[in-house]
Short mmCIF file of C-alpha atoms in Angstrom, two decimals:
data_model
loop_
_atom_site.label_atom_id
_atom_site.label_comp_id
_atom_site.label_asym_id
_atom_site.label_seq_id
_atom_site.Cartn_x
_atom_site.Cartn_y
_atom_site.Cartn_z
CA MET L 24 -34.78 106.47 -40.19
CA PRO L 25 -37.38 106.49 -37.36
CA GLU L 26 -38.91 109.79 -36.31
CA PRO L 27 -36.50 111.57 -33.94
CA TYR L 28 -37.44 111.87 -30.30
CA ASP L 29 -38.38 115.27 -29.01
CA VAL L 30 -36.35 114.70 -25.85
CA ILE L 31 -33.79 112.09 -24.83
CA THR L 32 -32.42 112.36 -21.30
CA MET L 33 -29.46 110.45 -19.91
CA GLY L 34 -28.47 109.73 -16.34
CA ARG L 35 -29.93 108.85 -12.95
CA ILE L 36 -32.90 106.65 -12.22
CA GLY L 37 -34.10 105.11 -8.99
CA VAL L 38 -36.98 104.61 -6.62
CA ASP L 39 -38.03 107.50 -4.39
CA ILE L 40 -39.40 106.36 -1.03
CA TYR L 41 -41.20 109.43 0.24
CA PRO L 42 -42.93 109.77 3.60
CA LEU L 43 -46.65 110.34 3.43
CA GLN L 44 -46.33 112.49 6.55
CA THR L 45 -44.89 115.98 6.54
CA GLY L 46 -42.99 117.65 9.36
CA VAL L 47 -41.96 114.27 10.76
CA PRO L 48 -38.34 113.01 10.95
CA LEU L 49 -37.59 109.81 9.06
CA SER L 50 -37.10 107.89 12.30
CA ARG L 51 -40.75 108.50 13.18
CA VAL L 52 -42.40 108.14 9.77
CA GLU L 53 -44.81 105.21 9.60
CA THR L 54 -46.17 105.37 6.02
CA PHE L 55 -44.32 105.81 2.75
CA GLY L 56 -45.11 106.05 -0.94
CA LYS L 57 -43.03 104.57 -3.76
CA PHE L 58 -42.33 106.70 -6.85
CA LEU L 59 -40.20 106.76 -9.98
CA GLY L 60 -37.19 109.00 -9.33
CA GLY L 61 -33.92 110.33 -10.69
CA SER L 62 -33.64 113.88 -11.97
CA PRO L 63 -33.08 113.30 -15.74
CA THR L 64 -35.73 110.58 -15.71
CA ASN L 65 -38.19 112.99 -14.12
CA VAL L 66 -37.33 115.58 -16.79
CA ALA L 67 -38.36 113.03 -19.43
CA VAL L 68 -41.61 112.44 -17.53
CA ALA L 69 -42.25 116.18 -17.27
CA ALA L 70 -41.74 116.69 -21.01
CA ALA L 71 -43.98 113.71 -21.78
CA ARG L 72 -46.73 115.23 -19.63
CA LEU L 73 -46.51 118.31 -21.87
CA GLY L 74 -47.06 116.20 -24.97
CA ARG L 75 -43.50 115.49 -26.05
CA ARG L 76 -42.13 112.15 -27.27
CA THR L 77 -39.42 111.25 -24.79
CA ALA L 78 -36.98 108.50 -23.90
CA VAL L 79 -34.34 107.99 -21.22
CA VAL L 80 -30.90 106.37 -21.40
CA THR L 81 -30.10 104.77 -18.05
CA ARG L 82 -29.63 101.48 -16.20
CA THR L 83 -31.33 99.78 -13.27
CA GLY L 84 -30.58 96.77 -11.13
CA LYS L 85 -31.83 93.40 -12.30
CA ASP L 86 -34.37 93.26 -9.50
CA ALA L 87 -37.96 93.98 -8.54
CA PHE L 88 -37.35 97.72 -8.21
CA GLY L 89 -35.92 97.72 -11.72
CA ASP L 90 -39.09 96.01 -12.95
CA TYR L 91 -41.14 98.66 -11.16
CA LEU L 92 -39.24 101.48 -12.89
CA HIS L 93 -39.86 99.99 -16.33
CA HIS L 94 -43.56 99.76 -15.53
CA ALA L 95 -43.66 103.34 -14.24
CA LEU L 96 -41.90 104.69 -17.32
CA GLY L 97 -44.49 102.99 -19.51
CA GLU L 98 -47.31 104.46 -17.45
CA PHE L 99 -45.84 107.93 -17.93
CA GLY L 100 -45.35 107.47 -21.66
CA VAL L 101 -41.54 107.53 -21.57
CA ASP L 102 -39.78 105.09 -23.91
CA ASP L 103 -37.66 102.65 -21.89
CA ARG L 104 -35.85 100.88 -24.76
CA TRP L 105 -32.47 102.18 -23.52
CA VAL L 106 -33.08 101.27 -19.86
CA THR L 107 -31.04 98.12 -19.33
CA PRO L 108 -30.27 95.97 -16.28
CA VAL L 109 -27.01 95.59 -14.38
CA ALA L 110 -26.91 92.31 -12.49
CA GLU L 111 -24.07 93.34 -10.16
CA TYR L 112 -25.72 96.36 -8.52
CA PRO L 113 -29.14 96.96 -6.93
CA THR L 114 -31.55 99.61 -8.15
CA PRO L 115 -30.93 102.76 -6.08
CA VAL L 116 -33.46 104.02 -3.58
CA THR L 117 -33.71 107.48 -2.07
CA PHE L 118 -35.49 108.57 1.08
CA CYS L 119 -36.36 112.13 2.02
CA GLU L 120 -37.76 114.07 4.94
CA ILE L 121 -40.35 116.75 4.30
CA PHE L 122 -40.25 119.90 6.39
CA PRO L 123 -42.03 122.62 4.34
CA PRO L 124 -41.37 125.16 3.07
CA ASP L 125 -37.63 124.77 2.51
CA ASP L 126 -36.08 121.79 4.30
CA PHE L 127 -36.08 118.46 2.43
CA PRO L 128 -33.09 116.31 3.48
CA LEU L 129 -32.20 113.49 1.08
CA TYR L 130 -30.74 110.07 1.87
CA PHE L 131 -29.25 108.34 -1.18
CA TYR L 132 -28.66 104.58 -1.22
CA ARG L 133 -26.46 104.01 -4.28
CA GLN L 134 -23.90 101.54 -2.88
CA PRO L 135 -21.70 99.87 -3.85
CA LYS L 136 -22.35 101.63 -7.15
CA ALA L 137 -25.45 102.87 -8.92
CA PRO L 138 -26.33 100.98 -12.12
CA ASP L 139 -26.93 104.30 -13.91
CA LEU L 140 -23.18 104.96 -13.65
CA GLU L 141 -22.58 101.76 -15.68
CA ILE L 142 -23.72 103.27 -18.99
CA HIS L 143 -21.11 102.32 -21.63
CA ALA L 144 -20.27 104.42 -24.66
CA GLU L 145 -20.29 101.46 -27.05
CA GLU L 146 -23.87 100.64 -26.07
CA LEU L 147 -25.29 104.05 -26.96
CA ASP L 148 -27.63 104.48 -29.93
CA LEU L 149 -25.70 107.46 -31.25
CA ASP L 150 -27.93 107.84 -34.29
CA ALA L 151 -30.89 108.45 -31.99
CA VAL L 152 -28.84 110.74 -29.75
CA ARG L 153 -27.73 112.82 -32.75
CA ALA L 154 -31.25 113.04 -34.12
CA ALA L 155 -33.05 113.96 -30.89
CA ARG L 156 -34.41 117.49 -30.93
CA VAL L 157 -33.33 117.95 -27.31
CA PHE L 158 -30.65 115.90 -25.55
CA TRP L 159 -30.47 116.39 -21.78
CA MET L 160 -27.53 115.24 -19.63
CA THR L 161 -26.42 115.98 -16.08
CA GLY L 162 -23.35 116.68 -14.00
CA THR L 163 -23.81 113.44 -12.09
CA GLY L 164 -23.18 111.53 -15.29
CA LEU L 165 -19.64 112.92 -15.26
CA CYS L 166 -18.78 111.74 -11.73
CA ALA L 167 -17.57 108.21 -12.51
CA GLU L 168 -16.61 105.81 -15.29
CA PRO L 169 -17.89 104.41 -17.57
CA SER L 170 -20.75 106.93 -17.36
CA ARG L 171 -18.37 109.87 -17.81
CA SER L 172 -16.97 108.59 -21.10
CA ALA L 173 -20.43 107.61 -22.34
CA THR L 174 -21.83 111.04 -21.54
CA LEU L 175 -18.95 112.81 -23.30
CA THR L 176 -19.29 110.46 -26.28
CA ALA L 177 -22.95 111.43 -26.61
CA LEU L 178 -22.07 115.11 -26.33
CA ARG L 179 -19.35 114.87 -28.96
CA ALA L 180 -21.76 113.09 -31.30
CA ARG L 181 -24.22 115.94 -30.88
CA SER L 182 -21.51 118.53 -31.53
CA ALA L 183 -20.29 116.75 -34.65
CA ALA L 184 -23.81 116.47 -36.01
CA ARG L 185 -24.45 120.14 -35.35
CA ALA L 186 -21.21 121.19 -37.05
CA ALA L 187 -22.07 119.08 -40.09
CA GLU L 188 -25.49 120.66 -40.56
CA ASP L 189 -25.92 123.45 -43.05
CA GLY L 190 -26.85 126.65 -41.22
CA ALA L 191 -29.84 127.43 -43.42
CA ALA L 192 -31.16 123.88 -43.19
CA ARG L 193 -30.74 123.93 -39.43
CA ALA L 194 -32.72 127.15 -39.12
CA ALA L 195 -35.60 125.65 -41.09
CA GLU L 196 -35.93 122.64 -38.80
CA THR L 197 -37.48 122.27 -35.38
CA PRO L 198 -35.19 123.94 -32.83
CA ARG L 199 -32.52 121.60 -31.44
CA ALA L 200 -30.68 121.86 -28.16
CA THR L 201 -28.12 120.01 -26.06
CA VAL L 202 -28.87 120.81 -22.42
CA PHE L 203 -26.37 120.43 -19.59
CA ASP L 204 -28.14 120.25 -16.23
CA LEU L 205 -25.26 121.17 -13.92
CA ASP L 206 -26.77 118.96 -11.19
CA TRP L 207 -24.03 119.16 -8.55
CA ARG L 208 -24.21 116.23 -6.10
CA PRO L 209 -20.85 116.19 -4.28
CA MET L 210 -21.56 112.91 -2.46
CA PHE L 211 -21.48 111.06 -5.79
CA TRP L 212 -17.98 112.16 -6.76
CA ASP L 213 -14.78 110.28 -5.96
CA GLY L 214 -12.98 112.15 -3.24
CA SER L 215 -16.09 114.08 -2.27
CA ARG L 216 -15.04 113.85 1.37
CA THR L 217 -11.74 115.50 0.51
CA ALA L 218 -10.71 118.48 -1.59
CA ALA L 219 -10.32 116.31 -4.71
CA HIS L 220 -13.66 117.23 -6.23
CA ILE L 221 -12.80 120.93 -6.03
CA SER L 222 -10.39 120.48 -8.95
CA THR L 223 -11.85 117.38 -10.62
CA ALA L 224 -15.48 118.39 -11.07
CA PRO L 225 -14.93 121.87 -12.59
CA ALA L 226 -12.62 120.41 -15.23
CA ARG L 227 -15.21 117.78 -16.16
CA TYR L 228 -17.91 120.43 -16.27
CA ARG L 229 -15.87 122.66 -18.58
CA GLU L 230 -15.31 119.73 -20.93
CA ALA L 231 -19.04 119.09 -21.16
CA LEU L 232 -19.98 122.76 -21.47
CA ALA L 233 -17.96 123.01 -24.66
CA HIS L 234 -20.52 120.71 -26.32
CA ALA L 235 -23.73 122.07 -24.80
CA THR L 236 -26.02 124.76 -26.18
CA VAL L 237 -27.96 125.32 -22.94
CA ALA L 238 -26.74 125.23 -19.33
CA VAL L 239 -29.12 125.12 -16.36
CA GLY L 240 -28.16 125.31 -12.72
CA ASN L 241 -28.64 126.91 -9.33
CA LEU L 242 -26.04 129.15 -7.72
CA ASP L 243 -24.11 126.31 -6.07
CA GLU L 244 -23.98 124.42 -9.37
CA CYS L 245 -22.95 127.48 -11.34
CA GLU L 246 -20.13 128.07 -8.87
CA ILE L 247 -18.77 124.56 -9.41
CA ALA L 248 -19.02 124.93 -13.19
CA THR L 249 -17.63 128.44 -13.53
CA GLY L 250 -16.20 129.63 -10.22
CA GLU L 251 -18.81 132.40 -10.24
CA ARG L 252 -21.69 132.70 -7.80
CA GLU L 253 -23.13 136.13 -8.64
CA PRO L 254 -25.97 135.35 -11.09
CA HIS L 255 -25.01 137.67 -13.95
CA ALA L 256 -21.33 136.77 -13.67
CA ALA L 257 -22.22 133.08 -13.65
CA ALA L 258 -24.39 133.49 -16.75
CA ARG L 259 -21.61 135.32 -18.58
CA ALA L 260 -19.13 132.61 -17.61
CA LEU L 261 -21.43 129.87 -18.92
CA LEU L 262 -21.80 131.71 -22.22
CA ALA L 263 -18.03 132.11 -22.41
CA ALA L 264 -17.69 128.34 -21.85
CA GLY L 265 -19.63 127.73 -25.07
CA VAL L 266 -23.37 127.60 -24.47
CA GLU L 267 -25.94 129.78 -26.23
CA LEU L 268 -28.38 130.05 -23.32
CA ALA L 269 -27.46 130.23 -19.63
CA VAL L 270 -30.22 129.66 -17.07
CA VAL L 271 -29.39 130.52 -13.46
CA LYS L 272 -32.00 129.43 -10.92
CA GLN L 273 -32.04 131.49 -7.74
CA GLY L 274 -34.84 130.02 -5.65
CA PRO L 275 -36.74 132.82 -3.88
CA ALA L 276 -35.01 135.38 -6.13
CA GLY L 277 -36.45 133.81 -9.29
CA VAL L 278 -34.70 132.85 -12.51
CA LEU L 279 -32.18 134.65 -14.70
CA ALA L 280 -31.74 133.60 -18.33
CA VAL L 281 -29.17 135.17 -20.63
CA HIS L 282 -28.89 134.32 -24.34
CA ARG L 283 -25.81 134.78 -26.47
CA ASP L 284 -27.81 137.14 -28.70
CA GLY L 285 -28.05 139.59 -25.79
CA THR L 286 -31.57 138.69 -24.69
CA THR L 287 -31.97 138.69 -20.92
CA ALA L 288 -34.98 137.48 -18.95
CA ARG L 289 -35.41 138.00 -15.21
CA ILE L 290 -38.42 136.06 -14.00
CA PRO L 291 -39.78 136.64 -10.48
CA PRO L 292 -40.86 133.71 -8.34
CA LEU L 293 -44.42 132.41 -8.39
CA PRO L 294 -46.28 132.32 -5.04
CA VAL L 295 -47.04 128.76 -3.94
CA ASP L 296 -47.91 126.77 -0.83
CA VAL L 297 -44.84 124.52 -0.76
CA VAL L 298 -45.34 120.87 0.15
CA ASN L 299 -42.16 119.35 -1.28
CA GLY L 300 -39.67 121.37 -3.31
CA LEU L 301 -37.55 118.45 -4.51
CA GLY L 302 -39.14 117.94 -7.94
CA ALA L 303 -39.54 121.58 -8.92
CA GLY L 304 -36.29 121.74 -10.86
CA ASP L 305 -37.19 118.67 -12.90
CA ALA L 306 -40.58 120.10 -13.83
CA PHE L 307 -38.75 123.29 -14.78
CA GLY L 308 -36.44 121.20 -16.97
CA GLY L 309 -39.22 119.37 -18.79
CA ALA L 310 -41.03 122.64 -19.42
CA LEU L 311 -37.78 124.24 -20.62
CA CYS L 312 -37.44 121.45 -23.18
CA HIS L 313 -41.06 121.99 -24.22
CA GLY L 314 -40.54 125.72 -24.72
CA LEU L 315 -37.31 125.23 -26.66
CA LEU L 316 -39.05 122.77 -28.97
CA ALA L 317 -41.92 125.21 -29.48
CA GLY L 318 -39.46 127.92 -30.50
CA TRP L 319 -40.70 130.37 -27.87
CA GLU L 320 -38.80 133.48 -26.92
CA THR L 321 -36.62 133.18 -23.83
CA GLU L 322 -38.88 135.08 -21.44
CA ARG L 323 -41.91 132.99 -22.30
CA ILE L 324 -39.96 129.77 -21.82
CA MET L 325 -38.75 130.88 -18.41
CA ARG L 326 -42.18 131.95 -17.21
CA TYR L 327 -43.70 128.66 -18.34
CA ALA L 328 -40.92 126.59 -16.78
CA ASN L 329 -41.08 128.54 -13.53
CA ALA L 330 -44.83 127.92 -13.30
CA ALA L 331 -44.36 124.19 -13.93
CA GLY L 332 -41.78 124.03 -11.15
CA ALA L 333 -44.00 125.89 -8.73
CA ILE L 334 -46.86 123.46 -9.36
CA VAL L 335 -44.70 120.48 -8.45
CA ALA L 336 -43.47 122.26 -5.32
CA SER L 337 -47.12 122.31 -4.21
CA ARG L 338 -47.33 118.50 -4.39
CA LEU L 339 -45.84 115.62 -2.46
CA ALA L 340 -44.29 113.48 -5.19
CA CYS L 341 -41.97 114.29 -8.08
CA SER L 342 -42.61 112.15 -11.18
CA SER L 343 -46.34 111.70 -10.66
CA ALA L 344 -46.68 115.40 -9.76
CA MET L 345 -45.51 116.71 -13.15
CA PRO L 346 -48.14 119.08 -14.54
CA PHE L 347 -50.20 118.90 -17.70
CA PRO L 348 -50.31 121.91 -20.05
CA TYR L 349 -53.68 123.16 -18.81
CA GLU L 350 -52.36 123.25 -15.24
CA VAL L 351 -49.39 125.38 -16.23
CA GLU L 352 -51.64 127.75 -18.16
CA GLN L 353 -53.95 128.05 -15.15
CA ALA L 354 -51.04 128.95 -12.86
CA LEU L 355 -49.75 131.52 -15.33
CA ALA L 356 -53.21 133.07 -15.68
CA ALA L 357 -53.67 133.22 -11.90
CA GLY L 358 -50.16 134.51 -11.22
CA ALA L 359 -49.79 131.87 -8.50
CA VAL L 360 -50.35 128.20 -7.80
CA THR L 361 -53.77 128.18 -6.19
CA GLY L 362 -56.21 125.63 -4.82
CA THR L 363 -55.52 121.99 -4.11
CA GLY L 364 -52.77 120.39 -6.17
CA THR L 365 -53.16 116.80 -7.32
CA THR L 366 -50.39 114.32 -7.88
CA GLY L 367 -51.24 114.32 -11.57
CA THR L 368 -51.81 110.55 -11.71
CA PRO L 369 -55.38 109.32 -12.29
CA GLY L 370 -56.73 107.49 -9.28
CA GLU L 371 -54.24 108.89 -6.78
CA PRO L 372 -55.45 111.03 -3.88
CA GLU L 373 -55.06 114.76 -3.92
CA THR L 374 -52.17 116.32 -2.06
CA PRO L 375 -53.23 119.36 -0.04
CA GLY L 376 -51.23 122.35 -1.21
CA ALA L 377 -51.94 124.09 2.09
CA LEU L 378 -49.70 121.71 4.00
CA GLY L 379 -46.73 123.97 3.36
CA ALA L 380 -46.23 127.56 4.35
CA THR L 381 -46.88 130.05 1.58
CA THR L 382 -43.59 130.92 -0.06
CA GLU L 383 -42.29 131.81 -3.49
CA THR L 384 -40.31 129.43 -5.65
CA GLY L 385 -37.92 129.93 -8.49
CA ALA L 386 -38.09 126.20 -9.22
CA THR L 387 -34.57 125.38 -8.12
CA GLY L 388 -35.37 122.08 -6.48
CA ALA L 389 -34.40 118.86 -8.18
CA ALA L 390 -35.59 115.38 -7.55
CA PRO L 391 -33.11 112.73 -6.42
#
């Protein structure tokens, strides 16, 4: 059997069209940059930047933007073998406005349906999904069929494989995790303009939580998943739903992580000159995967992930802004994100970190 992937993510992909001007409404922006986007895809990029072998399970349109995404994944070192085309639907694009330090409106173009919601269960490579050291899925994957059934099929395969493993053998191997990024995007759900999602989404979330070992979300997402908004109550509810590690991101209040073994980590925010906060949560996710794979203690993982998120918040883009290990270590040593942040892609211009007002970030932002 081939060597297992360190990280397989599943879910959204698209093209981010970001203004190259900050503090300007979209109607007045004159120059844009094109970037790989989609939160789980960016998590795979972030983990790859930290030296992990990653792949993504998703679908694009059969169009020029789909071709671009394949090329970008290759440039970032993310395996695209499970990125397949859907002829009926165009590759999604997302626009944003950038008003640092904390206002980044998003405009999703995923009509009539996003190809990444056309992932079919029978097309999954379940052997690879079972074997992956970390499998990462998102709440958006539960919002529509056939993606919902495919996501739950992957989760059940992970659960069955975990149950079949001998406990002693499992402990001797590289740590394994199934991560549920709560990723609440109400506009993607059927009935999102009515009260329907209030009952539909929580039930879908509970079904997925029963198969996850790690849950990650901000306060809004935790409230959808558990009905709890107070951080400690939300963490306890996530543990009660079945996970081993609950990570509650609180923005300016930092990050709370609670493990089933009783370990609790409260990580304060890292000072940063915010340029664009949208990719911070994805950098946090990739670094979380990296720390889990390394077998670090919970507090160390959270500090590392928080620093990775803060670095991306200091940069304009999301995927190309994901940090390398030395950059995370520098931020941790300095106790802040300092100096001029680069996009992280060779040959691209530097993005001035001083464009945004100095704030503190708990890495709650997520890319489109």
